[in-house]
mmCIF file of C-alpha atoms and ligand atoms in Angstrom:
data_model
loop_
_atom_site.group_PDB
_atom_site.id
_atom_site.type_symbol
_atom_site.label_atom_id
_atom_site.label_comp_id
_atom_site.label_asym_id
_atom_site.label_seq_id
_atom_site.Cartn_x
_atom_site.Cartn_y
_atom_site.Cartn_z
ATOM 1 C CA MET A 1169 -66.883 -47.236 -3.096
ATOM 2 C CA VAL A 1170 -64.263 -49.737 -1.952
ATOM 3 C CA PHE A 1171 -60.535 -49.402 -1.295
ATOM 4 C CA ASN A 1172 -58.431 -52.401 -2.210
ATOM 5 C CA SER A 1173 -55.246 -50.974 -0.734
ATOM 6 C CA LEU A 1174 -56.623 -50.212 2.733
ATOM 7 C CA LEU A 1175 -57.028 -52.435 5.777
ATOM 8 C CA VAL A 1176 -59.055 -51.580 8.861
ATOM 9 C CA CYS A 1177 -58.206 -53.410 12.092
ATOM 10 C CA GLU A 1178 -61.328 -55.242 13.317
ATOM 11 C CA GLU A 1179 -60.311 -54.882 16.950
ATOM 12 C CA CYS A 1180 -59.060 -51.306 17.327
ATOM 13 C CA ASP A 1181 -60.224 -49.582 14.107
ATOM 14 C CA MET A 1182 -56.730 -48.478 13.021
ATOM 15 C CA LEU A 1183 -56.444 -47.725 9.329
ATOM 16 C CA LEU A 1184 -53.542 -49.424 7.570
ATOM 17 C CA ARG A 1185 -52.183 -49.344 4.067
ATOM 18 C CA GLU A 1186 -51.781 -52.766 2.485
ATOM 19 C CA LYS A 1187 -48.233 -53.531 1.398
ATOM 20 C CA PRO A 1188 -47.057 -56.351 -0.852
ATOM 21 C CA LEU A 1189 -46.168 -59.306 1.367
ATOM 22 C CA ASP A 1190 -43.672 -62.111 1.271
ATOM 23 C CA PRO A 1191 -45.232 -65.580 1.342
ATOM 24 C CA GLY A 1192 -45.635 -66.776 4.905
ATOM 25 C CA SER A 1193 -45.601 -63.326 6.446
ATOM 26 C CA MET A 1194 -48.544 -61.663 8.116
ATOM 27 C CA VAL A 1195 -49.975 -58.218 8.762
ATOM 28 C CA ILE A 1196 -50.115 -57.494 12.490
ATOM 29 C CA CYS A 1197 -51.867 -54.367 13.700
ATOM 30 C CA PRO A 1198 -49.130 -52.140 15.213
ATOM 31 C CA ARG A 1199 -51.612 -50.678 17.654
ATOM 32 C CA CYS A 1200 -53.376 -53.674 19.205
ATOM 33 C CA GLY A 1201 -51.469 -56.712 17.927
ATOM 34 C CA HIS A 1202 -54.380 -58.285 16.063
ATOM 35 C CA VAL A 1203 -53.379 -60.530 13.134
ATOM 36 C CA LEU A 1204 -55.210 -59.011 10.169
ATOM 37 C CA HIS A 1205 -53.961 -61.097 7.330
ATOM 38 C CA ARG A 1206 -51.755 -64.142 6.843
ATOM 39 C CA TYR A 1207 -50.352 -64.277 3.373
ATOM 40 C CA GLN A 1208 -49.983 -67.938 2.441
ATOM 41 C CA PRO A 1209 -50.294 -68.536 -1.295
ATOM 42 C CA GLU A 1210 -50.424 -72.299 -0.651
ATOM 43 C CA GLY A 1211 -52.806 -71.925 2.279
ATOM 44 C CA LEU A 1212 -56.017 -72.323 0.307
ATOM 45 C CA GLN A 1213 -54.735 -75.455 -1.370
ATOM 46 C CA ARG A 1214 -53.754 -76.940 1.991
ATOM 47 C CA SER A 1215 -57.109 -75.936 3.418
ATOM 48 C CA LEU A 1216 -58.854 -77.797 0.575
ATOM 49 C CA VAL A 1217 -56.832 -80.971 1.161
ATOM 50 C CA PHE A 1218 -57.606 -80.876 4.885
ATOM 51 C CA SER A 1219 -61.302 -80.160 4.213
ATOM 52 C CA LEU A 1220 -61.611 -83.168 1.900
ATOM 53 C CA THR A 1221 -59.855 -85.337 4.508
ATOM 54 C CA ALA A 1222 -62.183 -83.949 7.171
ATOM 55 C CA ALA A 1223 -65.237 -84.779 5.035
ATOM 56 C CA VAL A 1224 -64.213 -88.445 4.767
ATOM 57 C CA LEU A 1225 -63.401 -88.606 8.482
ATOM 58 C CA PHE A 1226 -66.694 -86.920 9.320
ATOM 59 C CA VAL A 1227 -68.633 -89.685 7.548
ATOM 60 C CA ILE A 1228 -66.612 -92.429 9.274
ATOM 61 C CA SER A 1229 -66.945 -90.712 12.654
ATOM 62 C CA ASN A 1230 -70.710 -90.707 12.390
ATOM 63 C CA ALA A 1231 -71.237 -94.105 10.754
ATOM 64 C CA PHE A 1232 -69.665 -96.073 13.605
ATOM 65 C CA PRO A 1233 -69.993 -96.199 17.376
ATOM 66 C CA ILE A 1234 -67.518 -94.102 19.361
ATOM 67 C CA VAL A 1235 -67.069 -96.251 22.470
ATOM 68 C CA GLY A 1236 -68.472 -99.490 23.783
ATOM 69 C CA LEU A 1237 -68.990 -100.582 27.358
ATOM 70 C CA THR A 1238 -69.099 -104.051 28.903
ATOM 71 C CA SER A 1239 -69.745 -104.817 32.508
ATOM 72 C CA GLN A 1240 -70.932 -108.110 34.021
ATOM 73 C CA GLY A 1241 -72.523 -109.305 30.830
ATOM 74 C CA LEU A 1242 -74.117 -105.966 30.033
ATOM 75 C CA GLU A 1243 -73.112 -104.227 26.861
ATOM 76 C CA SER A 1244 -73.752 -100.874 25.296
ATOM 77 C CA SER A 1245 -72.223 -98.578 22.729
ATOM 78 C CA THR A 1246 -73.137 -95.291 21.156
ATOM 79 C CA SER A 1247 -72.477 -93.162 18.130
ATOM 80 C CA LEU A 1248 -72.699 -89.390 18.064
ATOM 81 C CA LEU A 1249 -76.227 -89.340 16.665
ATOM 82 C CA GLY A 1250 -77.202 -92.142 19.029
ATOM 83 C CA MET A 1251 -76.195 -89.856 21.851
ATOM 84 C CA VAL A 1252 -78.387 -87.032 20.483
ATOM 85 C CA ASP A 1253 -81.247 -89.500 20.117
ATOM 86 C CA SER A 1254 -80.991 -90.722 23.700
ATOM 87 C CA LEU A 1255 -80.977 -87.125 24.941
ATOM 88 C CA PHE A 1256 -84.236 -86.540 23.068
ATOM 89 C CA HIS A 1257 -85.727 -89.675 24.623
ATOM 90 C CA ASP A 1258 -84.524 -88.492 27.992
ATOM 91 C CA ASP A 1259 -86.690 -85.347 27.654
ATOM 92 C CA MET A 1260 -83.684 -83.100 27.238
ATOM 93 C CA PRO A 1261 -84.400 -81.590 23.801
ATOM 94 C CA LEU A 1262 -82.445 -78.395 24.540
ATOM 95 C CA VAL A 1263 -79.311 -80.305 25.469
ATOM 96 C CA ALA A 1264 -79.858 -82.599 22.466
ATOM 97 C CA ILE A 1265 -80.081 -79.631 20.099
ATOM 98 C CA LEU A 1266 -76.993 -78.004 21.642
ATOM 99 C CA VAL A 1267 -74.946 -81.204 21.305
ATOM 100 C CA PHE A 1268 -76.234 -81.870 17.778
ATOM 101 C CA ALA A 1269 -75.496 -78.325 16.614
ATOM 102 C CA THR A 1270 -71.986 -78.074 18.050
ATOM 103 C CA THR A 1271 -70.666 -81.533 17.181
ATOM 104 C CA PHE A 1272 -72.577 -82.406 14.001
ATOM 105 C CA LEU A 1273 -74.397 -79.585 12.217
ATOM 106 C CA MET A 1274 -71.866 -76.738 12.530
ATOM 107 C CA PRO A 1275 -68.777 -78.856 11.751
ATOM 108 C CA ALA A 1276 -70.637 -80.294 8.734
ATOM 109 C CA LEU A 1277 -71.495 -76.785 7.526
ATOM 110 C CA VAL A 1278 -67.892 -75.616 7.912
ATOM 111 C CA ILE A 1279 -66.463 -78.624 6.046
ATOM 112 C CA GLY A 1280 -69.114 -78.417 3.313
ATOM 113 C CA ALA A 1281 -68.680 -74.663 2.871
ATOM 114 C CA LEU A 1282 -64.875 -74.912 2.649
ATOM 115 C CA ILE A 1283 -65.074 -77.606 -0.049
ATOM 116 C CA TYR A 1284 -67.791 -75.709 -1.936
ATOM 117 C CA MET A 1285 -65.671 -72.559 -1.984
ATOM 118 C CA LEU A 1286 -62.237 -74.069 -2.571
ATOM 119 C CA LEU A 1287 -62.711 -77.039 -4.906
ATOM 120 C CA PRO A 1288 -64.148 -75.075 -7.877
ATOM 121 C CA LEU A 1289 -61.546 -72.354 -7.272
ATOM 122 C CA ARG A 1290 -58.800 -74.953 -7.540
ATOM 123 C CA LEU A 1291 -60.318 -76.228 -10.798
ATOM 124 C CA GLY A 1292 -60.387 -72.700 -12.156
ATOM 125 C CA PHE A 1293 -64.016 -71.673 -11.987
ATOM 126 C CA LEU A 1294 -66.295 -69.960 -9.507
ATOM 127 C CA ALA A 1295 -69.166 -71.732 -7.769
ATOM 128 C CA PRO A 1296 -72.487 -69.848 -7.743
ATOM 129 C CA ASN A 1297 -73.494 -68.029 -4.527
ATOM 130 C CA VAL A 1298 -69.999 -68.193 -3.133
ATOM 131 C CA ALA A 1299 -70.732 -65.119 -0.970
ATOM 132 C CA ALA A 1300 -73.687 -66.794 0.765
ATOM 133 C CA ILE A 1301 -71.612 -69.900 1.465
ATOM 134 C CA PHE A 1302 -68.799 -67.711 2.818
ATOM 135 C CA ARG A 1303 -71.274 -66.091 5.216
ATOM 136 C CA ILE A 1304 -72.506 -69.503 6.371
ATOM 137 C CA MET A 1305 -68.938 -70.552 7.123
ATOM 138 C CA HIS A 1306 -68.153 -67.281 8.886
ATOM 139 C CA LEU A 1307 -71.188 -67.639 11.158
ATOM 140 C CA SER A 1308 -70.954 -71.373 11.899
ATOM 141 C CA LYS A 1309 -67.204 -71.569 12.582
ATOM 142 C CA PRO A 1310 -67.303 -70.373 16.235
ATOM 143 C CA TRP A 1311 -69.946 -73.011 17.028
ATOM 144 C CA ALA A 1312 -68.135 -76.086 15.727
ATOM 145 C CA MET A 1313 -66.644 -77.688 18.845
ATOM 146 C CA ILE A 1314 -65.204 -81.050 17.854
ATOM 147 C CA GLU A 1315 -62.010 -80.448 19.890
ATOM 148 C CA VAL A 1316 -64.008 -79.682 23.042
ATOM 149 C CA PHE A 1317 -66.085 -82.800 22.459
ATOM 150 C CA MET A 1318 -62.873 -84.858 22.240
ATOM 151 C CA LEU A 1319 -61.697 -83.665 25.638
ATOM 152 C CA GLY A 1320 -65.159 -84.450 26.995
ATOM 153 C CA LEU A 1321 -64.800 -87.972 25.576
ATOM 154 C CA ILE A 1322 -61.490 -88.502 27.355
ATOM 155 C CA ILE A 1323 -63.059 -87.470 30.655
ATOM 156 C CA THR A 1324 -66.090 -89.699 30.008
ATOM 157 C CA ILE A 1325 -63.852 -92.689 29.335
ATOM 158 C CA SER A 1326 -61.826 -92.144 32.484
ATOM 159 C CA LYS A 1327 -65.044 -91.846 34.514
ATOM 160 C CA LEU A 1328 -66.413 -95.065 33.034
ATOM 161 C CA ASN A 1329 -63.172 -96.950 33.592
ATOM 162 C CA ALA A 1330 -64.097 -97.171 37.233
ATOM 163 C CA LEU A 1331 -67.420 -98.852 36.420
ATOM 164 C CA ALA A 1332 -66.789 -101.046 33.419
ATOM 165 C CA THR A 1333 -64.494 -102.048 30.596
ATOM 166 C CA VAL A 1334 -64.418 -99.335 27.975
ATOM 167 C CA LEU A 1335 -63.753 -100.398 24.412
ATOM 168 C CA PRO A 1336 -62.623 -97.670 22.024
ATOM 169 C CA GLU A 1337 -64.273 -98.119 18.635
ATOM 170 C CA ILE A 1338 -63.464 -96.932 15.110
ATOM 171 C CA ALA A 1339 -65.229 -93.586 15.406
ATOM 172 C CA LEU A 1340 -63.130 -92.593 18.419
ATOM 173 C CA TRP A 1341 -59.917 -92.720 16.393
ATOM 174 C CA SER A 1342 -61.494 -91.065 13.386
ATOM 175 C CA PHE A 1343 -62.820 -88.296 15.656
ATOM 176 C CA VAL A 1344 -59.272 -87.607 16.853
ATOM 177 C CA CYS A 1345 -58.106 -87.301 13.229
ATOM 178 C CA LEU A 1346 -61.180 -85.225 12.332
ATOM 179 C CA MET A 1347 -60.310 -82.783 15.084
ATOM 180 C CA PHE A 1348 -56.832 -82.185 13.615
ATOM 181 C CA ALA A 1349 -58.044 -82.076 10.001
ATOM 182 C CA LEU A 1350 -60.801 -79.574 10.749
ATOM 183 C CA THR A 1351 -58.501 -77.330 12.801
ATOM 184 C CA ALA A 1352 -55.898 -77.365 10.020
ATOM 185 C CA ALA A 1353 -58.515 -76.700 7.320
ATOM 186 C CA ALA A 1354 -59.883 -73.688 9.180
ATOM 187 C CA ALA A 1355 -56.446 -72.332 10.149
ATOM 188 C CA ASN A 1356 -55.174 -72.444 6.568
ATOM 189 C CA PHE A 1357 -58.184 -70.585 5.166
ATOM 190 C CA ASP A 1358 -57.380 -66.884 5.019
ATOM 191 C CA PRO A 1359 -60.467 -64.913 3.917
ATOM 192 C CA ARG A 1360 -58.477 -62.100 2.293
ATOM 193 C CA THR A 1361 -56.361 -64.506 0.238
ATOM 194 C CA PHE A 1362 -59.524 -66.350 -0.776
ATOM 195 C CA TRP A 1363 -61.309 -63.217 -1.978
ATOM 196 C CA ASP A 1364 -58.207 -62.015 -3.821
ATOM 197 C CA GLN A 1365 -58.254 -65.282 -5.762
ATOM 198 C CA VAL A 1366 -61.993 -64.986 -6.410
ATOM 199 C CA GLU A 1367 -61.557 -61.451 -7.767
ATOM 200 C CA LYS A 1368 -58.786 -62.620 -10.081
ATOM 201 C CA LEU A 1369 -61.238 -65.094 -11.608
ATOM 202 C CA GLN A 1370 -64.081 -62.622 -12.032
ATOM 203 C CA MET B 1452 -49.139 -43.990 22.881
ATOM 204 C CA THR B 1453 -48.643 -40.408 21.839
ATOM 205 C CA ASP B 1454 -48.507 -40.913 18.074
ATOM 206 C CA HIS B 1455 -51.579 -39.945 16.183
ATOM 207 C CA VAL B 1456 -53.442 -42.920 14.879
ATOM 208 C CA LEU B 1457 -55.792 -42.538 11.958
ATOM 209 C CA THR B 1458 -58.860 -44.658 12.568
ATOM 210 C CA GLY B 1459 -61.269 -46.029 10.027
ATOM 211 C CA THR B 1460 -64.074 -44.022 11.596
ATOM 212 C CA ALA B 1461 -62.174 -40.733 11.280
ATOM 213 C CA ALA B 1462 -61.355 -41.480 7.646
ATOM 214 C CA HIS B 1463 -64.907 -42.678 6.873
ATOM 215 C CA VAL B 1464 -63.639 -46.132 6.017
ATOM 216 C CA VAL B 1465 -65.379 -49.240 7.349
ATOM 217 C CA GLY B 1466 -63.901 -52.726 6.995
ATOM 218 C CA CYS B 1467 -65.900 -55.935 6.606
ATOM 219 C CA ASP B 1468 -65.547 -58.189 9.664
ATOM 220 C CA GLY B 1469 -65.744 -61.279 7.463
ATOM 221 C CA CYS B 1470 -63.657 -60.707 4.346
ATOM 222 C CA GLY B 1471 -61.830 -57.512 5.340
ATOM 223 C CA LEU B 1472 -62.797 -55.384 2.338
ATOM 224 C CA ALA B 1473 -62.625 -51.643 3.143
ATOM 225 C CA HIS B 1474 -65.630 -49.527 2.095
ATOM 226 C CA HIS B 1475 -66.255 -45.799 2.080
ATOM 227 C CA ALA B 1476 -69.146 -44.849 4.374
ATOM 228 C CA LEU B 1477 -70.093 -41.693 6.245
ATOM 229 C CA SER B 1478 -71.828 -43.087 9.315
ATOM 230 C CA ASP B 1479 -73.417 -46.241 10.675
ATOM 231 C CA GLN B 1480 -76.485 -47.066 8.634
ATOM 232 C CA HIS B 1481 -78.641 -50.083 9.227
ATOM 233 C CA ASP B 1482 -78.699 -51.511 5.748
ATOM 234 C CA MET B 1483 -75.019 -51.406 4.852
ATOM 235 C CA CYS B 1484 -73.718 -54.719 3.513
ATOM 236 C CA CYS B 1485 -70.307 -55.762 2.283
ATOM 237 C CA LEU B 1486 -70.171 -55.515 -1.517
ATOM 238 C CA ARG B 1487 -68.022 -58.621 -1.708
ATOM 239 C CA CYS B 1488 -69.340 -61.156 0.806
ATOM 240 C CA GLY B 1489 -72.657 -59.556 1.856
ATOM 241 C CA LEU B 1490 -72.109 -59.546 5.638
ATOM 242 C CA PRO B 1491 -73.525 -56.483 7.436
ATOM 243 C CA LEU B 1492 -71.073 -53.603 7.724
ATOM 244 C CA HIS B 1493 -70.748 -51.415 10.788
ATOM 245 C CA PHE B 1494 -68.222 -49.007 12.269
ATOM 246 C CA ARG B 1495 -69.180 -50.358 15.709
ATOM 247 C CA LYS B 1496 -71.263 -53.411 16.443
ATOM 248 C CA PRO B 1497 -74.919 -52.320 16.792
ATOM 249 C CA ASP B 1498 -76.091 -51.501 20.323
ATOM 250 C CA SER B 1499 -73.016 -53.310 21.607
ATOM 251 C CA LEU B 1500 -73.005 -52.261 25.286
ATOM 252 C CA ASN B 1501 -76.726 -52.840 25.922
ATOM 253 C CA ARG B 1502 -76.808 -56.220 24.217
ATOM 254 C CA THR B 1503 -73.684 -57.398 26.020
ATOM 255 C CA TRP B 1504 -75.053 -56.234 29.381
ATOM 256 C CA ALA B 1505 -78.390 -57.989 28.798
ATOM 257 C CA LEU B 1506 -76.761 -61.301 27.890
ATOM 258 C CA LEU B 1507 -74.280 -60.964 30.728
ATOM 259 C CA ILE B 1508 -76.972 -60.387 33.347
ATOM 260 C CA ALA B 1509 -78.905 -63.395 32.061
ATOM 261 C CA SER B 1510 -75.694 -65.450 32.397
ATOM 262 C CA TYR B 1511 -75.147 -64.257 35.978
ATOM 263 C CA VAL B 1512 -78.643 -65.430 36.843
ATOM 264 C CA LEU B 1513 -78.326 -68.794 35.096
ATOM 265 C CA ILE B 1514 -74.910 -69.649 36.511
ATOM 266 C CA ILE B 1515 -76.550 -70.114 39.915
ATOM 267 C CA PRO B 1516 -78.852 -73.029 38.921
ATOM 268 C CA ALA B 1517 -76.056 -74.287 36.644
ATOM 269 C CA ASN B 1518 -73.924 -74.894 39.729
ATOM 270 C CA LEU B 1519 -76.616 -75.866 42.233
ATOM 271 C CA LEU B 1520 -78.767 -78.222 40.158
ATOM 272 C CA PRO B 1521 -77.457 -81.672 39.226
ATOM 273 C CA VAL B 1522 -75.948 -81.970 35.760
ATOM 274 C CA MET B 1523 -76.174 -85.742 36.083
ATOM 275 C CA LYS B 1524 -78.356 -88.210 37.958
ATOM 276 C CA SER B 1525 -77.113 -91.742 38.488
ATOM 277 C CA SER B 1526 -79.455 -94.405 39.810
ATOM 278 C CA THR B 1527 -78.379 -97.868 40.894
ATOM 279 C CA LEU B 1528 -79.999 -100.619 42.916
ATOM 280 C CA ALA B 1529 -78.591 -98.881 45.984
ATOM 281 C CA GLY B 1530 -80.405 -95.628 45.255
ATOM 282 C CA THR B 1531 -80.036 -92.449 43.278
ATOM 283 C CA GLU B 1532 -77.284 -89.895 43.381
ATOM 284 C CA ASP B 1533 -77.238 -86.345 42.048
ATOM 285 C CA ASP B 1534 -74.029 -84.909 40.689
ATOM 286 C CA THR B 1535 -73.458 -81.180 40.416
ATOM 287 C CA ILE B 1536 -70.589 -79.794 38.361
ATOM 288 C CA MET B 1537 -68.364 -79.485 41.409
ATOM 289 C CA GLY B 1538 -69.372 -83.017 42.440
ATOM 290 C CA GLY B 1539 -68.080 -84.323 39.107
ATOM 291 C CA VAL B 1540 -64.782 -82.524 39.595
ATOM 292 C CA ILE B 1541 -64.351 -83.923 43.116
ATOM 293 C CA TYR B 1542 -65.256 -87.425 41.928
ATOM 294 C CA LEU B 1543 -62.547 -87.334 39.236
ATOM 295 C CA TRP B 1544 -59.998 -85.921 41.657
ATOM 296 C CA GLU B 1545 -60.675 -88.540 44.312
ATOM 297 C CA SER B 1546 -60.678 -91.440 41.868
ATOM 298 C CA GLY B 1547 -57.067 -90.624 41.030
ATOM 299 C CA SER B 1548 -57.417 -88.598 37.805
ATOM 300 C CA GLU B 1549 -56.049 -85.359 39.215
ATOM 301 C CA VAL B 1550 -55.124 -83.978 35.798
ATOM 302 C CA LEU B 1551 -58.574 -84.557 34.301
ATOM 303 C CA GLY B 1552 -60.214 -83.270 37.470
ATOM 304 C CA ALA B 1553 -58.171 -80.088 37.203
ATOM 305 C CA ILE B 1554 -59.073 -79.708 33.500
ATOM 306 C CA LEU B 1555 -62.763 -80.124 34.288
ATOM 307 C CA PHE B 1556 -62.479 -77.650 37.170
ATOM 308 C CA ILE B 1557 -60.849 -75.033 34.947
ATOM 309 C CA ALA B 1558 -63.303 -75.595 32.076
ATOM 310 C CA SER B 1559 -66.499 -75.686 34.128
ATOM 311 C CA ILE B 1560 -65.833 -73.354 37.055
ATOM 312 C CA VAL B 1561 -62.840 -71.102 36.402
ATOM 313 C CA ILE B 1562 -63.518 -70.250 32.742
ATOM 314 C CA PRO B 1563 -67.235 -69.351 33.013
ATOM 315 C CA LEU B 1564 -66.710 -67.248 36.140
ATOM 316 C CA SER B 1565 -63.627 -65.415 34.915
ATOM 317 C CA LYS B 1566 -65.350 -64.833 31.587
ATOM 318 C CA LEU B 1567 -68.303 -63.189 33.336
ATOM 319 C CA PHE B 1568 -66.060 -61.032 35.542
ATOM 320 C CA ALA B 1569 -63.749 -60.041 32.673
ATOM 321 C CA LEU B 1570 -66.647 -59.018 30.430
ATOM 322 C CA THR B 1571 -68.199 -57.047 33.288
ATOM 323 C CA TYR B 1572 -64.885 -55.278 33.838
ATOM 324 C CA LEU B 1573 -64.547 -54.466 30.113
ATOM 325 C CA LEU B 1574 -68.095 -53.097 29.961
ATOM 326 C CA ILE B 1575 -67.555 -50.897 33.024
ATOM 327 C CA SER B 1576 -64.175 -49.679 31.756
ATOM 328 C CA VAL B 1577 -65.759 -48.678 28.428
ATOM 329 C CA ARG B 1578 -68.685 -46.950 30.141
ATOM 330 C CA ARG B 1579 -66.272 -44.993 32.380
ATOM 331 C CA ARG B 1580 -64.203 -44.072 29.294
ATOM 332 C CA SER B 1581 -61.097 -45.587 30.845
ATOM 333 C CA THR B 1582 -57.825 -44.930 29.058
ATOM 334 C CA TRP B 1583 -55.848 -47.520 30.983
ATOM 335 C CA GLN B 1584 -53.863 -49.953 28.794
ATOM 336 C CA PRO B 1585 -56.209 -50.417 25.849
ATOM 337 C CA LYS B 1586 -53.877 -53.063 24.400
ATOM 338 C CA THR B 1587 -53.999 -55.156 27.561
ATOM 339 C CA ARG B 1588 -57.785 -54.890 27.672
ATOM 340 C CA THR B 1589 -58.019 -55.955 24.030
ATOM 341 C CA GLN B 1590 -55.856 -58.977 24.904
ATOM 342 C CA ILE B 1591 -58.190 -59.814 27.795
ATOM 343 C CA TYR B 1592 -61.076 -59.697 25.317
ATOM 344 C CA ARG B 1593 -59.249 -61.958 22.848
ATOM 345 C CA VAL B 1594 -58.550 -64.556 25.531
ATOM 346 C CA LEU B 1595 -62.104 -64.611 26.868
ATOM 347 C CA GLU B 1596 -63.435 -64.950 23.342
ATOM 348 C CA ALA B 1597 -61.151 -67.912 22.669
ATOM 349 C CA VAL B 1598 -61.583 -69.946 25.852
ATOM 350 C CA GLY B 1599 -65.361 -69.789 26.277
ATOM 351 C CA ARG B 1600 -66.096 -72.848 24.144
ATOM 352 C CA TRP B 1601 -64.112 -75.152 26.440
ATOM 353 C CA SER B 1602 -66.787 -74.859 29.104
ATOM 354 C CA MET B 1603 -68.956 -77.186 27.024
ATOM 355 C CA ILE B 1604 -66.927 -80.202 28.239
ATOM 356 C CA ASP B 1605 -69.278 -81.024 31.084
ATOM 357 C CA VAL B 1606 -72.355 -80.989 28.852
ATOM 358 C CA TYR B 1607 -70.654 -83.517 26.568
ATOM 359 C CA VAL B 1608 -69.593 -85.724 29.484
ATOM 360 C CA ALA B 1609 -73.131 -85.857 30.894
ATOM 361 C CA SER B 1610 -74.598 -86.533 27.431
ATOM 362 C CA MET B 1611 -72.136 -89.292 26.648
ATOM 363 C CA LEU B 1612 -72.716 -91.010 29.999
ATOM 364 C CA THR B 1613 -76.485 -90.791 29.475
ATOM 365 C CA ALA B 1614 -76.181 -92.511 26.114
ATOM 366 C CA LEU B 1615 -73.871 -95.258 27.379
ATOM 367 C CA VAL B 1616 -75.084 -96.133 30.841
ATOM 368 C CA GLN B 1617 -78.674 -97.303 30.430
ATOM 369 C CA PHE B 1618 -78.950 -100.662 32.165
ATOM 370 C CA GLY B 1619 -82.441 -100.248 33.566
ATOM 371 C CA ASN B 1620 -82.734 -100.750 37.309
ATOM 372 C CA LEU B 1621 -79.207 -102.010 37.577
ATOM 373 C CA MET B 1622 -77.614 -98.731 36.699
ATOM 374 C CA SER B 1623 -78.555 -95.747 34.622
ATOM 375 C CA ILE B 1624 -77.256 -92.208 34.224
ATOM 376 C CA ASN B 1625 -79.391 -89.312 33.047
ATOM 377 C CA VAL B 1626 -78.757 -85.688 32.257
ATOM 378 C CA GLY B 1627 -80.022 -83.346 34.994
ATOM 379 C CA ALA B 1628 -81.631 -79.925 34.735
ATOM 380 C CA GLY B 1629 -78.331 -78.264 35.677
ATOM 381 C CA ALA B 1630 -76.975 -79.200 32.258
ATOM 382 C CA ILE B 1631 -79.617 -77.029 30.552
ATOM 383 C CA ALA B 1632 -78.716 -74.031 32.697
ATOM 384 C CA PHE B 1633 -75.024 -74.693 32.217
ATOM 385 C CA GLY B 1634 -75.319 -75.047 28.432
ATOM 386 C CA ALA B 1635 -77.319 -71.818 28.372
ATOM 387 C CA VAL B 1636 -74.567 -69.993 30.298
ATOM 388 C CA VAL B 1637 -71.949 -71.161 27.786
ATOM 389 C CA VAL B 1638 -74.065 -70.140 24.784
ATOM 390 C CA LEU B 1639 -75.133 -66.782 26.267
ATOM 391 C CA THR B 1640 -71.607 -65.774 27.278
ATOM 392 C CA MET B 1641 -70.321 -66.747 23.834
ATOM 393 C CA ILE B 1642 -72.967 -64.506 22.217
ATOM 394 C CA ALA B 1643 -72.225 -61.771 24.783
ATOM 395 C CA ALA B 1644 -68.526 -61.829 23.846
ATOM 396 C CA GLU B 1645 -69.536 -61.721 20.179
ATOM 397 C CA CYS B 1646 -71.765 -58.649 20.823
ATOM 398 C CA PHE B 1647 -69.024 -56.728 22.617
ATOM 399 C CA ASP B 1648 -67.030 -54.466 20.333
ATOM 400 C CA PRO B 1649 -63.327 -54.163 21.302
ATOM 401 C CA ARG B 1650 -63.087 -50.989 19.209
ATOM 402 C CA LEU B 1651 -65.048 -49.249 21.982
ATOM 403 C CA ILE B 1652 -62.031 -49.781 24.264
ATOM 404 C CA TRP B 1653 -59.948 -47.705 21.859
ATOM 405 C CA ASP B 1654 -62.553 -44.999 21.271
ATOM 406 C CA ALA B 1655 -62.173 -43.592 24.798
ATOM 407 C CA ALA B 1656 -58.382 -43.633 24.486
ATOM 408 C CA ASN B 1657 -58.657 -41.803 21.157
ATOM 409 C CA GLN B 1658 -60.910 -39.063 22.470
ATOM 410 C CA THR B 1659 -58.766 -38.341 25.508
ATOM 411 C CA GLN B 1660 -55.741 -38.214 23.249
ATOM 412 C CA ALA B 1661 -57.499 -35.649 21.036
ATOM 413 C CA THR B 1662 -58.384 -33.369 23.996
ATOM 414 C CA THR B 1663 -54.908 -33.514 25.574
ATOM 415 C CA ASP B 1664 -53.290 -32.883 22.210
ATOM 416 C CA SER B 1665 -55.163 -29.721 21.349
ATOM 417 C CA PRO B 1666 -53.669 -27.391 24.056
ATOM 418 C CA LYS B 1667 -50.178 -28.320 22.869
ATOM 419 C CA GLU B 1668 -51.107 -27.264 19.372
ATOM 420 C CA ASN B 1669 -52.307 -23.920 20.725
ATOM 421 C CA HIS B 1670 -48.964 -23.317 22.391
ATOM 422 C CA ALA B 1671 -47.159 -24.018 19.175
ATOM 423 C CA VAL B 1672 -49.207 -21.372 17.433
HETATM 424 ZN ZN1 ZN C 3131 -55.697 -53.118 15.837
HETATM 425 ZN ZN1 ZN C 3132 -67.133 -58.786 3.319
#
């Protein structure tokens, strides 16, 4: 048995009755302050636009090198996957897997899952296995760390500046944009609004 | 907090952590799944305190090699040099990037340590059925859950430098064993925070409220 008019706070277990909301408002748990629900009718649409942007930027970010280095005639540059590859060659498979998962695999899963869920919904039909894809997104989201990677890049560049000339390449700029697009896509996706829409279609 | 609060547990209602749908259920059963999105349902996260303790203790052990072993090894014609996490922070600070040095210090030293201590405190406070400021403790939990990921910075820096600086004998940088331990600490503490159930903080407060309320009711009768 399910109750469509009840909300249970995930952080303090308080039981709340769902009230009709004005667009843009949110349900905050009166007991612990947890934000349970953000009602944004346009949120899913915005999330889709940002996810599609993120998908394009993700491809660009991984097709090109991120930074190049020149020093006394020596040159080198690396892409994200090149970095994972050199970690494998350096006998650091655990670090390679960690870097690959948090900067490539998990972000890709989040972007892919958001598009898979939202694009058909926008076109008025329901993709098969939407629940499984929702679970994948729910579980991979905490492990996508593009924004942390960006800060790491800034520190890397400033460290290298002392040794050599650092040349920012295309993927660096597209990574910066990817970071914003992915954050916006995830922030605009409200699970409760999404499932309300899905149930309307069923 | 003297008002009576009806909890999901008391009303036999359990909400899905993923999609929020409220279900009727009598007690925690192992095979309950959300009817809408299929994620497992539970009133309280399974075996929360034991799992969190186990992961936390493993993190306490690993944080020692994470700080003592080099995260990075640089070799030049002049010789080789090992860099621990703190060494990297000092290097940035001394080379004039105070802001970045401070960011790295907060991300790699302050955040992991305060996360370990804060989780330990929360676990002990739940075990001792503390009723002190449940809202504040929930906020502590929220913060430690949100900031943990930023500790990964140093792993990325070492990886990036390894990929870029490979000039044979002239100069090369490689990831050190400390990076494995450090990455493991970040991952384990993130899972530990995920295993901890903030609702346990409120359970103790609820029970004490119930026992202090009942004598008053007797007087009224
Ligand atoms: Zn709450
Ligand atoms: Zn669900």
